[in-house]
């Protein structure tokens, strides 16, 4: 398991948080605009980084532009603190900033994540930065970026409604598992990144700020605190989250978390484990009388 104490000391040959100050200012200006217009996609320059596009460069640039020396950083990949993507991004950020890091969701001030929102509710002093591969929710129904911008401007989401209706006609329900299209503040439709449906309700009227960065497509958008986020649904076909009824995490015994389905390679036995590894560790340690997550 990754030992957070063994992360190397910061390099001194780079600007704080790697990006130059002009680039940081540009990203902060665009982020402020995104916060002022919840759900609106704001274009930004998205310069090259020492990791390939598609590995979280959008979220990484947002984090690099916001993080300060006093911040406590947490990075997760699919809910896990020890995922390859999370480890490499954490190493890059710590080696170019020297900030304190943690696995504990409650202790972090800035959380960068790929495809999950932590199980523990976030607080007002926390910012969650999501890495976004495809920021355009209308990509399901329209390939032209110019046309989707026009549709957003006119709040013309009729083709998305038809897409959902056709889903129901064909399969008997809406089959979108991740990237569930959601309306922010009653105005802009967003792609909440490939988080599972389980996480979509956490965006609604949350205490924390959510920032979405798409490096390859050069877009930033935001869900400010206490903002309505409503997944698209019909009166007779309501939005629903994944169902884990009757299942419990094999590590901590939780029955109220989003869980990964895992098969034993030798026996073929199927079991479930919490996707949020730090929450799972915290529950397990609490049951064992220990309290050392993230330390």
PDB file of C-alpha atoms in Angstrom:
ATOM      1  CA  UNK A   1       0.000   0.000   0.000  1.00  0.00           C
ATOM      2  CA  UNK A   2       1.156   3.519  -0.785  1.00  0.00           C
ATOM      3  CA  UNK A   3       2.828   5.159   2.204  1.00  0.00           C
ATOM      4  CA  UNK A   4       2.057   8.842   2.096  1.00  0.00           C
ATOM      5  CA  UNK A   5       5.107   9.617   4.252  1.00  0.00           C
ATOM      6  CA  UNK A   6       7.437   8.319   1.532  1.00  0.00           C
ATOM      7  CA  UNK A   7       6.425  10.849  -1.110  1.00  0.00           C
ATOM      8  CA  UNK A   8       9.537  12.697  -2.208  1.00  0.00           C
ATOM      9  CA  UNK A   9      10.387  16.223  -1.164  1.00  0.00           C
ATOM     10  CA  UNK A  10       9.400  18.996  -3.617  1.00  0.00           C
ATOM     11  CA  UNK A  11      11.587  19.851  -6.587  1.00  0.00           C
ATOM     12  CA  UNK A  12      13.000  23.373  -6.601  1.00  0.00           C
ATOM     13  CA  UNK A  13      13.516  23.755 -10.362  1.00  0.00           C
ATOM     14  CA  UNK A  14       9.862  24.452 -11.190  1.00  0.00           C
ATOM     15  CA  UNK A  15       7.399  27.256 -10.538  1.00  0.00           C
ATOM     16  CA  UNK A  16       5.035  26.546  -7.624  1.00  0.00           C
ATOM     17  CA  UNK A  17       2.450  24.030  -8.915  1.00  0.00           C
ATOM     18  CA  UNK A  18       4.388  23.703 -12.204  1.00  0.00           C
ATOM     19  CA  UNK A  19       2.285  26.118 -14.308  1.00  0.00           C
ATOM     20  CA  UNK A  20       3.573  29.637 -14.934  1.00  0.00           C
ATOM     21  CA  UNK A  21       1.722  32.462 -13.220  1.00  0.00           C
ATOM     22  CA  UNK A  22       0.144  33.857 -16.409  1.00  0.00           C
ATOM     23  CA  UNK A  23      -1.423  30.474 -17.171  1.00  0.00           C
ATOM     24  CA  UNK A  24      -2.705  30.173 -13.598  1.00  0.00           C
ATOM     25  CA  UNK A  25      -4.289  33.620 -13.803  1.00  0.00           C
ATOM     26  CA  UNK A  26      -6.015  32.707 -17.078  1.00  0.00           C
ATOM     27  CA  UNK A  27      -7.431  29.490 -15.579  1.00  0.00           C
ATOM     28  CA  UNK A  28      -8.573  31.312 -12.422  1.00  0.00           C
ATOM     29  CA  UNK A  29     -10.380  33.942 -14.521  1.00  0.00           C
ATOM     30  CA  UNK A  30     -12.149  31.231 -16.500  1.00  0.00           C
ATOM     31  CA  UNK A  31     -12.974  29.357 -13.293  1.00  0.00           C
ATOM     32  CA  UNK A  32     -14.547  32.472 -11.780  1.00  0.00           C
ATOM     33  CA  UNK A  33     -16.676  32.879 -14.918  1.00  0.00           C
ATOM     34  CA  UNK A  34     -17.705  29.211 -14.667  1.00  0.00           C
ATOM     35  CA  UNK A  35     -18.741  29.689 -11.038  1.00  0.00           C
ATOM     36  CA  UNK A  36     -20.701  32.850 -11.931  1.00  0.00           C
ATOM     37  CA  UNK A  37     -22.627  30.970 -14.660  1.00  0.00           C
ATOM     38  CA  UNK A  38     -23.296  27.525 -13.143  1.00  0.00           C
ATOM     39  CA  UNK A  39     -23.101  24.739 -15.701  1.00  0.00           C
ATOM     40  CA  UNK A  40     -21.855  26.929 -18.564  1.00  0.00           C
ATOM     41  CA  UNK A  41     -18.795  25.528 -20.359  1.00  0.00           C
ATOM     42  CA  UNK A  42     -16.008  28.122 -20.439  1.00  0.00           C
ATOM     43  CA  UNK A  43     -13.138  27.609 -22.943  1.00  0.00           C
ATOM     44  CA  UNK A  44      -9.536  27.931 -21.749  1.00  0.00           C
ATOM     45  CA  UNK A  45      -6.083  27.541 -23.320  1.00  0.00           C
ATOM     46  CA  UNK A  46      -5.194  24.165 -21.743  1.00  0.00           C
ATOM     47  CA  UNK A  47      -1.398  24.109 -22.257  1.00  0.00           C
ATOM     48  CA  UNK A  48       0.697  20.936 -22.475  1.00  0.00           C
ATOM     49  CA  UNK A  49       1.593  19.135 -19.250  1.00  0.00           C
ATOM     50  CA  UNK A  50       4.094  16.349 -18.496  1.00  0.00           C
ATOM     51  CA  UNK A  51       1.256  13.793 -18.675  1.00  0.00           C
ATOM     52  CA  UNK A  52      -0.741  12.794 -21.733  1.00  0.00           C
ATOM     53  CA  UNK A  53      -4.120  14.318 -22.484  1.00  0.00           C
ATOM     54  CA  UNK A  54      -6.819  11.926 -21.372  1.00  0.00           C
ATOM     55  CA  UNK A  55      -5.065  11.260 -18.062  1.00  0.00           C
ATOM     56  CA  UNK A  56      -6.631  14.123 -16.151  1.00  0.00           C
ATOM     57  CA  UNK A  57      -4.879  17.208 -17.532  1.00  0.00           C
ATOM     58  CA  UNK A  58      -8.011  19.373 -17.265  1.00  0.00           C
ATOM     59  CA  UNK A  59      -8.602  18.677 -13.588  1.00  0.00           C
ATOM     60  CA  UNK A  60      -4.872  18.868 -12.949  1.00  0.00           C
ATOM     61  CA  UNK A  61      -4.626  22.364 -14.443  1.00  0.00           C
ATOM     62  CA  UNK A  62      -7.592  23.565 -12.385  1.00  0.00           C
ATOM     63  CA  UNK A  63      -5.984  22.176  -9.225  1.00  0.00           C
ATOM     64  CA  UNK A  64      -2.582  23.677 -10.100  1.00  0.00           C
ATOM     65  CA  UNK A  65      -4.141  27.102 -10.590  1.00  0.00           C
ATOM     66  CA  UNK A  66      -6.028  27.012  -7.265  1.00  0.00           C
ATOM     67  CA  UNK A  67      -3.831  25.183  -4.797  1.00  0.00           C
ATOM     68  CA  UNK A  68      -1.936  27.164  -2.186  1.00  0.00           C
ATOM     69  CA  UNK A  69       0.871  26.304   0.222  1.00  0.00           C
ATOM     70  CA  UNK A  70      -1.608  25.999   3.095  1.00  0.00           C
ATOM     71  CA  UNK A  71      -3.879  23.498   1.311  1.00  0.00           C
ATOM     72  CA  UNK A  72      -4.192  19.822   2.150  1.00  0.00           C
ATOM     73  CA  UNK A  73      -4.488  17.707  -0.986  1.00  0.00           C
ATOM     74  CA  UNK A  74      -6.277  14.434  -1.628  1.00  0.00           C
ATOM     75  CA  UNK A  75      -6.238  12.684  -5.026  1.00  0.00           C
ATOM     76  CA  UNK A  76      -8.443   9.712  -5.892  1.00  0.00           C
ATOM     77  CA  UNK A  77      -8.955   7.573  -8.969  1.00  0.00           C
ATOM     78  CA  UNK A  78     -12.267   5.723  -9.241  1.00  0.00           C
ATOM     79  CA  UNK A  79     -12.629   6.226  -5.476  1.00  0.00           C
ATOM     80  CA  UNK A  80      -9.209   4.768  -4.657  1.00  0.00           C
ATOM     81  CA  UNK A  81      -6.276   6.741  -3.237  1.00  0.00           C
ATOM     82  CA  UNK A  82      -3.820   4.140  -4.535  1.00  0.00           C
ATOM     83  CA  UNK A  83      -4.868   4.032  -8.215  1.00  0.00           C
ATOM     84  CA  UNK A  84      -2.136   4.599 -10.820  1.00  0.00           C
ATOM     85  CA  UNK A  85      -3.658   7.858 -12.040  1.00  0.00           C
ATOM     86  CA  UNK A  86      -4.081   9.163  -8.495  1.00  0.00           C
ATOM     87  CA  UNK A  87      -0.562   8.229  -7.397  1.00  0.00           C
ATOM     88  CA  UNK A  88       1.123   9.894 -10.375  1.00  0.00           C
ATOM     89  CA  UNK A  89      -0.927  13.084 -10.167  1.00  0.00           C
ATOM     90  CA  UNK A  90      -0.331  13.251  -6.405  1.00  0.00           C
ATOM     91  CA  UNK A  91       3.412  12.837  -6.942  1.00  0.00           C
ATOM     92  CA  UNK A  92       3.476  15.593  -9.580  1.00  0.00           C
ATOM     93  CA  UNK A  93       1.539  17.996  -7.372  1.00  0.00           C
ATOM     94  CA  UNK A  94       3.482  17.296  -4.186  1.00  0.00           C
ATOM     95  CA  UNK A  95       6.859  17.490  -5.918  1.00  0.00           C
ATOM     96  CA  UNK A  96       6.018  20.872  -7.455  1.00  0.00           C
ATOM     97  CA  UNK A  97       4.213  22.377  -4.443  1.00  0.00           C
ATOM     98  CA  UNK A  98       5.324  20.604  -1.269  1.00  0.00           C
ATOM     99  CA  UNK A  99       1.752  20.723   0.083  1.00  0.00           C
ATOM    100  CA  UNK A 100       0.532  18.316   2.725  1.00  0.00           C
ATOM    101  CA  UNK A 101      -1.446  15.345   1.426  1.00  0.00           C
ATOM    102  CA  UNK A 102      -3.994  13.074   3.032  1.00  0.00           C
ATOM    103  CA  UNK A 103      -6.197  10.074   2.351  1.00  0.00           C
ATOM    104  CA  UNK A 104      -8.869  11.400   4.748  1.00  0.00           C
ATOM    105  CA  UNK A 105     -11.710  13.111   2.845  1.00  0.00           C
ATOM    106  CA  UNK A 106     -12.681  15.255   5.846  1.00  0.00           C
ATOM    107  CA  UNK A 107      -9.124  16.573   6.305  1.00  0.00           C
ATOM    108  CA  UNK A 108      -8.581  17.688   2.689  1.00  0.00           C
ATOM    109  CA  UNK A 109      -9.213  21.212   1.420  1.00  0.00           C
ATOM    110  CA  UNK A 110      -8.697  20.370  -2.273  1.00  0.00           C
ATOM    111  CA  UNK A 111      -9.722  16.975  -3.655  1.00  0.00           C
ATOM    112  CA  UNK A 112      -8.919  15.987  -7.209  1.00  0.00           C
ATOM    113  CA  UNK A 113     -10.861  13.015  -8.460  1.00  0.00           C
ATOM    114  CA  UNK A 114     -11.469  10.835 -11.477  1.00  0.00           C
ATOM    115  CA  UNK A 115     -14.972   9.391 -11.801  1.00  0.00           C
ATOM    116  CA  UNK A 116     -16.115   9.399  -8.142  1.00  0.00           C
ATOM    117  CA  UNK A 117     -17.363  11.764  -5.445  1.00  0.00           C
ATOM    118  CA  UNK A 118     -16.334  10.655  -1.929  1.00  0.00           C
ATOM    119  CA  UNK A 119     -18.964   8.966   0.227  1.00  0.00           C
ATOM    120  CA  UNK A 120     -18.511  11.386   3.132  1.00  0.00           C
ATOM    121  CA  UNK A 121     -20.393  14.704   2.662  1.00  0.00           C
ATOM    122  CA  UNK A 122     -18.098  17.571   1.710  1.00  0.00           C
ATOM    123  CA  UNK A 123     -17.914  20.824   3.689  1.00  0.00           C
ATOM    124  CA  UNK A 124     -17.995  24.520   2.740  1.00  0.00           C
ATOM    125  CA  UNK A 125     -14.218  24.881   2.893  1.00  0.00           C
ATOM    126  CA  UNK A 126     -13.612  22.058   0.433  1.00  0.00           C
ATOM    127  CA  UNK A 127     -13.236  22.111  -3.364  1.00  0.00           C
ATOM    128  CA  UNK A 128     -13.735  18.987  -5.452  1.00  0.00           C
ATOM    129  CA  UNK A 129     -12.024  19.065  -8.853  1.00  0.00           C
ATOM    130  CA  UNK A 130     -13.265  16.466 -11.329  1.00  0.00           C
ATOM    131  CA  UNK A 131     -11.296  15.239 -14.329  1.00  0.00           C
ATOM    132  CA  UNK A 132     -13.568  15.283 -17.369  1.00  0.00           C
ATOM    133  CA  UNK A 133     -12.924  13.370 -20.623  1.00  0.00           C
ATOM    134  CA  UNK A 134     -16.009  14.633 -22.520  1.00  0.00           C
ATOM    135  CA  UNK A 135     -17.610  17.854 -21.200  1.00  0.00           C
ATOM    136  CA  UNK A 136     -20.433  18.035 -23.751  1.00  0.00           C
ATOM    137  CA  UNK A 137     -23.644  16.285 -22.554  1.00  0.00           C
ATOM    138  CA  UNK A 138     -25.245  16.746 -25.975  1.00  0.00           C
ATOM    139  CA  UNK A 139     -22.539  14.631 -27.648  1.00  0.00           C
ATOM    140  CA  UNK A 140     -25.010  11.748 -27.299  1.00  0.00           C
ATOM    141  CA  UNK A 141     -27.255  13.408 -29.868  1.00  0.00           C
ATOM    142  CA  UNK A 142     -25.167  15.969 -31.803  1.00  0.00           C
ATOM    143  CA  UNK A 143     -21.583  15.644 -33.086  1.00  0.00           C
ATOM    144  CA  UNK A 144     -21.093  19.294 -34.108  1.00  0.00           C
ATOM    145  CA  UNK A 145     -19.659  21.485 -31.338  1.00  0.00           C
ATOM    146  CA  UNK A 146     -20.997  24.636 -33.031  1.00  0.00           C
ATOM    147  CA  UNK A 147     -24.492  23.136 -33.079  1.00  0.00           C
ATOM    148  CA  UNK A 148     -24.329  22.037 -29.403  1.00  0.00           C
ATOM    149  CA  UNK A 149     -23.295  25.563 -28.388  1.00  0.00           C
ATOM    150  CA  UNK A 150     -26.303  26.903 -30.244  1.00  0.00           C
ATOM    151  CA  UNK A 151     -28.539  24.355 -28.500  1.00  0.00           C
ATOM    152  CA  UNK A 152     -27.174  25.415 -25.076  1.00  0.00           C
ATOM    153  CA  UNK A 153     -27.692  29.100 -25.920  1.00  0.00           C
ATOM    154  CA  UNK A 154     -31.330  28.449 -26.825  1.00  0.00           C
ATOM    155  CA  UNK A 155     -31.775  25.908 -24.005  1.00  0.00           C
ATOM    156  CA  UNK A 156     -32.933  23.507 -26.689  1.00  0.00           C
ATOM    157  CA  UNK A 157     -32.588  20.105 -25.050  1.00  0.00           C
ATOM    158  CA  UNK A 158     -35.468  18.467 -26.927  1.00  0.00           C
ATOM    159  CA  UNK A 159     -33.219  15.986 -28.733  1.00  0.00           C
ATOM    160  CA  UNK A 160     -31.827  14.779 -25.410  1.00  0.00           C
ATOM    161  CA  UNK A 161     -35.369  14.235 -24.135  1.00  0.00           C
ATOM    162  CA  UNK A 162     -36.101  12.227 -27.299  1.00  0.00           C
ATOM    163  CA  UNK A 163     -32.865  10.226 -26.751  1.00  0.00           C
ATOM    164  CA  UNK A 164     -34.000   9.310 -23.213  1.00  0.00           C
ATOM    165  CA  UNK A 165     -37.500   8.472 -24.458  1.00  0.00           C
ATOM    166  CA  UNK A 166     -36.065   6.171 -27.149  1.00  0.00           C
ATOM    167  CA  UNK A 167     -33.939   4.519 -24.435  1.00  0.00           C
ATOM    168  CA  UNK A 168     -37.095   3.677 -22.520  1.00  0.00           C
ATOM    169  CA  UNK A 169     -38.912   2.428 -25.623  1.00  0.00           C
ATOM    170  CA  UNK A 170     -35.994   0.168 -26.552  1.00  0.00           C
ATOM    171  CA  UNK A 171     -34.858  -1.097 -23.135  1.00  0.00           C
ATOM    172  CA  UNK A 172     -37.693  -0.330 -20.762  1.00  0.00           C
ATOM    173  CA  UNK A 173     -35.609   2.162 -18.774  1.00  0.00           C
ATOM    174  CA  UNK A 174     -32.945   4.860 -19.155  1.00  0.00           C
ATOM    175  CA  UNK A 175     -29.704   2.912 -19.572  1.00  0.00           C
ATOM    176  CA  UNK A 176     -27.151   5.704 -19.087  1.00  0.00           C
ATOM    177  CA  UNK A 177     -24.877   4.399 -16.330  1.00  0.00           C
ATOM    178  CA  UNK A 178     -22.358   7.236 -16.026  1.00  0.00           C
ATOM    179  CA  UNK A 179     -22.223  10.789 -17.419  1.00  0.00           C
ATOM    180  CA  UNK A 180     -25.924  11.143 -16.582  1.00  0.00           C
ATOM    181  CA  UNK A 181     -27.164  14.460 -18.114  1.00  0.00           C
ATOM    182  CA  UNK A 182     -28.253  16.871 -15.395  1.00  0.00           C
ATOM    183  CA  UNK A 183     -29.711  20.378 -15.402  1.00  0.00           C
ATOM    184  CA  UNK A 184     -27.850  22.951 -13.300  1.00  0.00           C
ATOM    185  CA  UNK A 185     -29.791  25.788 -11.684  1.00  0.00           C
ATOM    186  CA  UNK A 186     -32.663  25.182 -14.087  1.00  0.00           C
ATOM    187  CA  UNK A 187     -30.618  26.451 -17.037  1.00  0.00           C
ATOM    188  CA  UNK A 188     -27.580  24.580 -18.408  1.00  0.00           C
ATOM    189  CA  UNK A 189     -27.360  20.862 -19.089  1.00  0.00           C
ATOM    190  CA  UNK A 190     -24.046  19.363 -17.923  1.00  0.00           C
ATOM    191  CA  UNK A 191     -22.147  16.138 -18.229  1.00  0.00           C
ATOM    192  CA  UNK A 192     -21.194  15.469 -14.587  1.00  0.00           C
ATOM    193  CA  UNK A 193     -18.158  13.476 -15.836  1.00  0.00           C
ATOM    194  CA  UNK A 194     -18.185   9.653 -15.728  1.00  0.00           C
ATOM    195  CA  UNK A 195     -19.309   9.461 -12.109  1.00  0.00           C
ATOM    196  CA  UNK A 196     -21.863   6.707 -11.448  1.00  0.00           C
ATOM    197  CA  UNK A 197     -25.516   7.673 -11.039  1.00  0.00           C
ATOM    198  CA  UNK A 198     -24.956   7.032  -7.318  1.00  0.00           C
ATOM    199  CA  UNK A 199     -22.947  10.261  -7.108  1.00  0.00           C
ATOM    200  CA  UNK A 200     -25.231  12.575  -9.106  1.00  0.00           C
ATOM    201  CA  UNK A 201     -27.543  13.472  -6.148  1.00  0.00           C
ATOM    202  CA  UNK A 202     -24.457  14.584  -4.174  1.00  0.00           C
ATOM    203  CA  UNK A 203     -24.101  17.556  -6.551  1.00  0.00           C
ATOM    204  CA  UNK A 204     -27.513  18.938  -5.626  1.00  0.00           C
ATOM    205  CA  UNK A 205     -27.483  21.769  -3.036  1.00  0.00           C
ATOM    206  CA  UNK A 206     -24.087  20.632  -1.758  1.00  0.00           C
ATOM    207  CA  UNK A 207     -22.028  22.676   0.716  1.00  0.00           C
ATOM    208  CA  UNK A 208     -18.863  22.447  -1.383  1.00  0.00           C
ATOM    209  CA  UNK A 209     -17.724  23.827  -4.738  1.00  0.00           C
ATOM    210  CA  UNK A 210     -17.447  21.400  -7.672  1.00  0.00           C
ATOM    211  CA  UNK A 211     -15.128  22.300 -10.559  1.00  0.00           C
ATOM    212  CA  UNK A 212     -14.912  20.313 -13.786  1.00  0.00           C
ATOM    213  CA  UNK A 213     -11.832  20.484 -16.018  1.00  0.00           C
ATOM    214  CA  UNK A 214     -11.570  18.940 -19.497  1.00  0.00           C
ATOM    215  CA  UNK A 215      -7.989  19.337 -20.784  1.00  0.00           C
ATOM    216  CA  UNK A 216      -8.323  17.687 -24.192  1.00  0.00           C
ATOM    217  CA  UNK A 217     -11.484  19.638 -25.046  1.00  0.00           C
ATOM    218  CA  UNK A 218     -10.298  22.796 -23.225  1.00  0.00           C
ATOM    219  CA  UNK A 219     -13.409  23.446 -21.154  1.00  0.00           C
ATOM    220  CA  UNK A 220     -14.061  24.390 -17.505  1.00  0.00           C
ATOM    221  CA  UNK A 221     -17.475  24.399 -15.828  1.00  0.00           C
ATOM    222  CA  UNK A 222     -18.708  24.506 -12.247  1.00  0.00           C
ATOM    223  CA  UNK A 223     -21.449  23.714  -9.777  1.00  0.00           C
ATOM    224  CA  UNK A 224     -21.237  26.312  -6.976  1.00  0.00           C
ATOM    225  CA  UNK A 225     -22.399  25.528  -3.420  1.00  0.00           C
ATOM    226  CA  UNK A 226     -26.156  25.397  -2.772  1.00  0.00           C
ATOM    227  CA  UNK A 227     -27.040  25.057  -6.460  1.00  0.00           C
ATOM    228  CA  UNK A 228     -29.841  22.869  -7.796  1.00  0.00           C
ATOM    229  CA  UNK A 229     -28.664  19.942  -9.899  1.00  0.00           C
ATOM    230  CA  UNK A 230     -31.495  17.852 -11.344  1.00  0.00           C
ATOM    231  CA  UNK A 231     -30.916  14.679 -13.382  1.00  0.00           C
ATOM    232  CA  UNK A 232     -33.196  14.470 -16.441  1.00  0.00           C
ATOM    233  CA  UNK A 233     -36.177  12.234 -15.755  1.00  0.00           C
ATOM    234  CA  UNK A 234     -39.814  11.699 -16.738  1.00  0.00           C
ATOM    235  CA  UNK A 235     -42.760  11.791 -14.351  1.00  0.00           C
ATOM    236  CA  UNK A 236     -43.374   8.092 -14.949  1.00  0.00           C
ATOM    237  CA  UNK A 237     -39.711   7.059 -15.378  1.00  0.00           C
ATOM    238  CA  UNK A 238     -37.807   8.561 -12.489  1.00  0.00           C
ATOM    239  CA  UNK A 239     -34.040   8.839 -12.194  1.00  0.00           C
ATOM    240  CA  UNK A 240     -32.678   6.096  -9.965  1.00  0.00           C
ATOM    241  CA  UNK A 241     -29.259   5.191  -8.610  1.00  0.00           C
ATOM    242  CA  UNK A 242     -27.543   1.820  -8.716  1.00  0.00           C
ATOM    243  CA  UNK A 243     -29.174  -0.813  -6.495  1.00  0.00           C
ATOM    244  CA  UNK A 244     -26.985  -2.698  -3.997  1.00  0.00           C
ATOM    245  CA  UNK A 245     -29.847  -4.113  -1.964  1.00  0.00           C
ATOM    246  CA  UNK A 246     -28.768  -7.253  -0.127  1.00  0.00           C
ATOM    247  CA  UNK A 247     -25.043  -6.585  -0.675  1.00  0.00           C
ATOM    248  CA  UNK A 248     -22.420  -5.630   1.909  1.00  0.00           C
ATOM    249  CA  UNK A 249     -18.762  -4.621   1.544  1.00  0.00           C
ATOM    250  CA  UNK A 250     -16.566  -7.645   2.211  1.00  0.00           C
ATOM    251  CA  UNK A 251     -13.953  -5.454   3.968  1.00  0.00           C
ATOM    252  CA  UNK A 252     -15.952  -3.117   6.199  1.00  0.00           C
ATOM    253  CA  UNK A 253     -19.505  -4.458   6.060  1.00  0.00           C
ATOM    254  CA  UNK A 254     -21.058  -1.196   4.766  1.00  0.00           C
ATOM    255  CA  UNK A 255     -24.400  -1.571   3.006  1.00  0.00           C
ATOM    256  CA  UNK A 256     -24.966   2.076   2.058  1.00  0.00           C
ATOM    257  CA  UNK A 257     -22.029   2.854  -0.257  1.00  0.00           C
ATOM    258  CA  UNK A 258     -21.285   2.541  -3.966  1.00  0.00           C
ATOM    259  CA  UNK A 259     -19.556  -0.825  -4.371  1.00  0.00           C
ATOM    260  CA  UNK A 260     -17.352  -2.500  -6.958  1.00  0.00           C
ATOM    261  CA  UNK A 261     -18.225  -6.020  -8.038  1.00  0.00           C
ATOM    262  CA  UNK A 262     -15.163  -8.284  -7.850  1.00  0.00           C
ATOM    263  CA  UNK A 263     -14.634 -11.911  -8.832  1.00  0.00           C
ATOM    264  CA  UNK A 264     -12.166 -14.249  -7.160  1.00  0.00           C
ATOM    265  CA  UNK A 265      -9.848 -15.508  -9.917  1.00  0.00           C
ATOM    266  CA  UNK A 266      -9.511 -19.012  -8.516  1.00  0.00           C
ATOM    267  CA  UNK A 267     -12.925 -19.760  -7.042  1.00  0.00           C
ATOM    268  CA  UNK A 268     -15.026 -17.564  -9.327  1.00  0.00           C
ATOM    269  CA  UNK A 269     -16.848 -16.270  -6.256  1.00  0.00           C
ATOM    270  CA  UNK A 270     -18.412 -12.797  -6.605  1.00  0.00           C
ATOM    271  CA  UNK A 271     -18.164 -10.271  -3.813  1.00  0.00           C
ATOM    272  CA  UNK A 272     -18.517  -6.521  -3.279  1.00  0.00           C
ATOM    273  CA  UNK A 273     -16.137  -3.929  -1.874  1.00  0.00           C
ATOM    274  CA  UNK A 274     -16.546  -0.181  -1.274  1.00  0.00           C
ATOM    275  CA  UNK A 275     -15.354   1.952  -4.211  1.00  0.00           C
ATOM    276  CA  UNK A 276     -14.261   4.739  -1.807  1.00  0.00           C
ATOM    277  CA  UNK A 277     -11.160   3.157  -0.282  1.00  0.00           C
ATOM    278  CA  UNK A 278     -10.514   5.775   2.428  1.00  0.00           C
ATOM    279  CA  UNK A 279     -14.113   5.614   3.645  1.00  0.00           C
ATOM    280  CA  UNK A 280     -13.899   1.822   3.698  1.00  0.00           C
ATOM    281  CA  UNK A 281     -10.635   1.969   5.678  1.00  0.00           C
ATOM    282  CA  UNK A 282     -12.140   4.478   8.101  1.00  0.00           C
ATOM    283  CA  UNK A 283     -15.214   2.318   8.798  1.00  0.00           C
ATOM    284  CA  UNK A 284     -13.063  -0.798   9.165  1.00  0.00           C
ATOM    285  CA  UNK A 285     -10.562   0.904  11.479  1.00  0.00           C
ATOM    286  CA  UNK A 286     -13.394   2.326  13.591  1.00  0.00           C
ATOM    287  CA  UNK A 287     -14.801  -1.146  14.058  1.00  0.00           C
ATOM    288  CA  UNK A 288     -11.328  -2.384  15.042  1.00  0.00           C
ATOM    289  CA  UNK A 289     -10.828   0.492  17.465  1.00  0.00           C
ATOM    290  CA  UNK A 290      -8.214   2.293  15.321  1.00  0.00           C
ATOM    291  CA  UNK A 291      -8.322   5.785  13.799  1.00  0.00           C
ATOM    292  CA  UNK A 292      -5.306   6.251  11.529  1.00  0.00           C
ATOM    293  CA  UNK A 293      -6.717   6.823   8.037  1.00  0.00           C
ATOM    294  CA  UNK A 294      -4.629   9.369   6.145  1.00  0.00           C
ATOM    295  CA  UNK A 295      -1.978   9.637   8.828  1.00  0.00           C
TER     296      UNK A 295
END
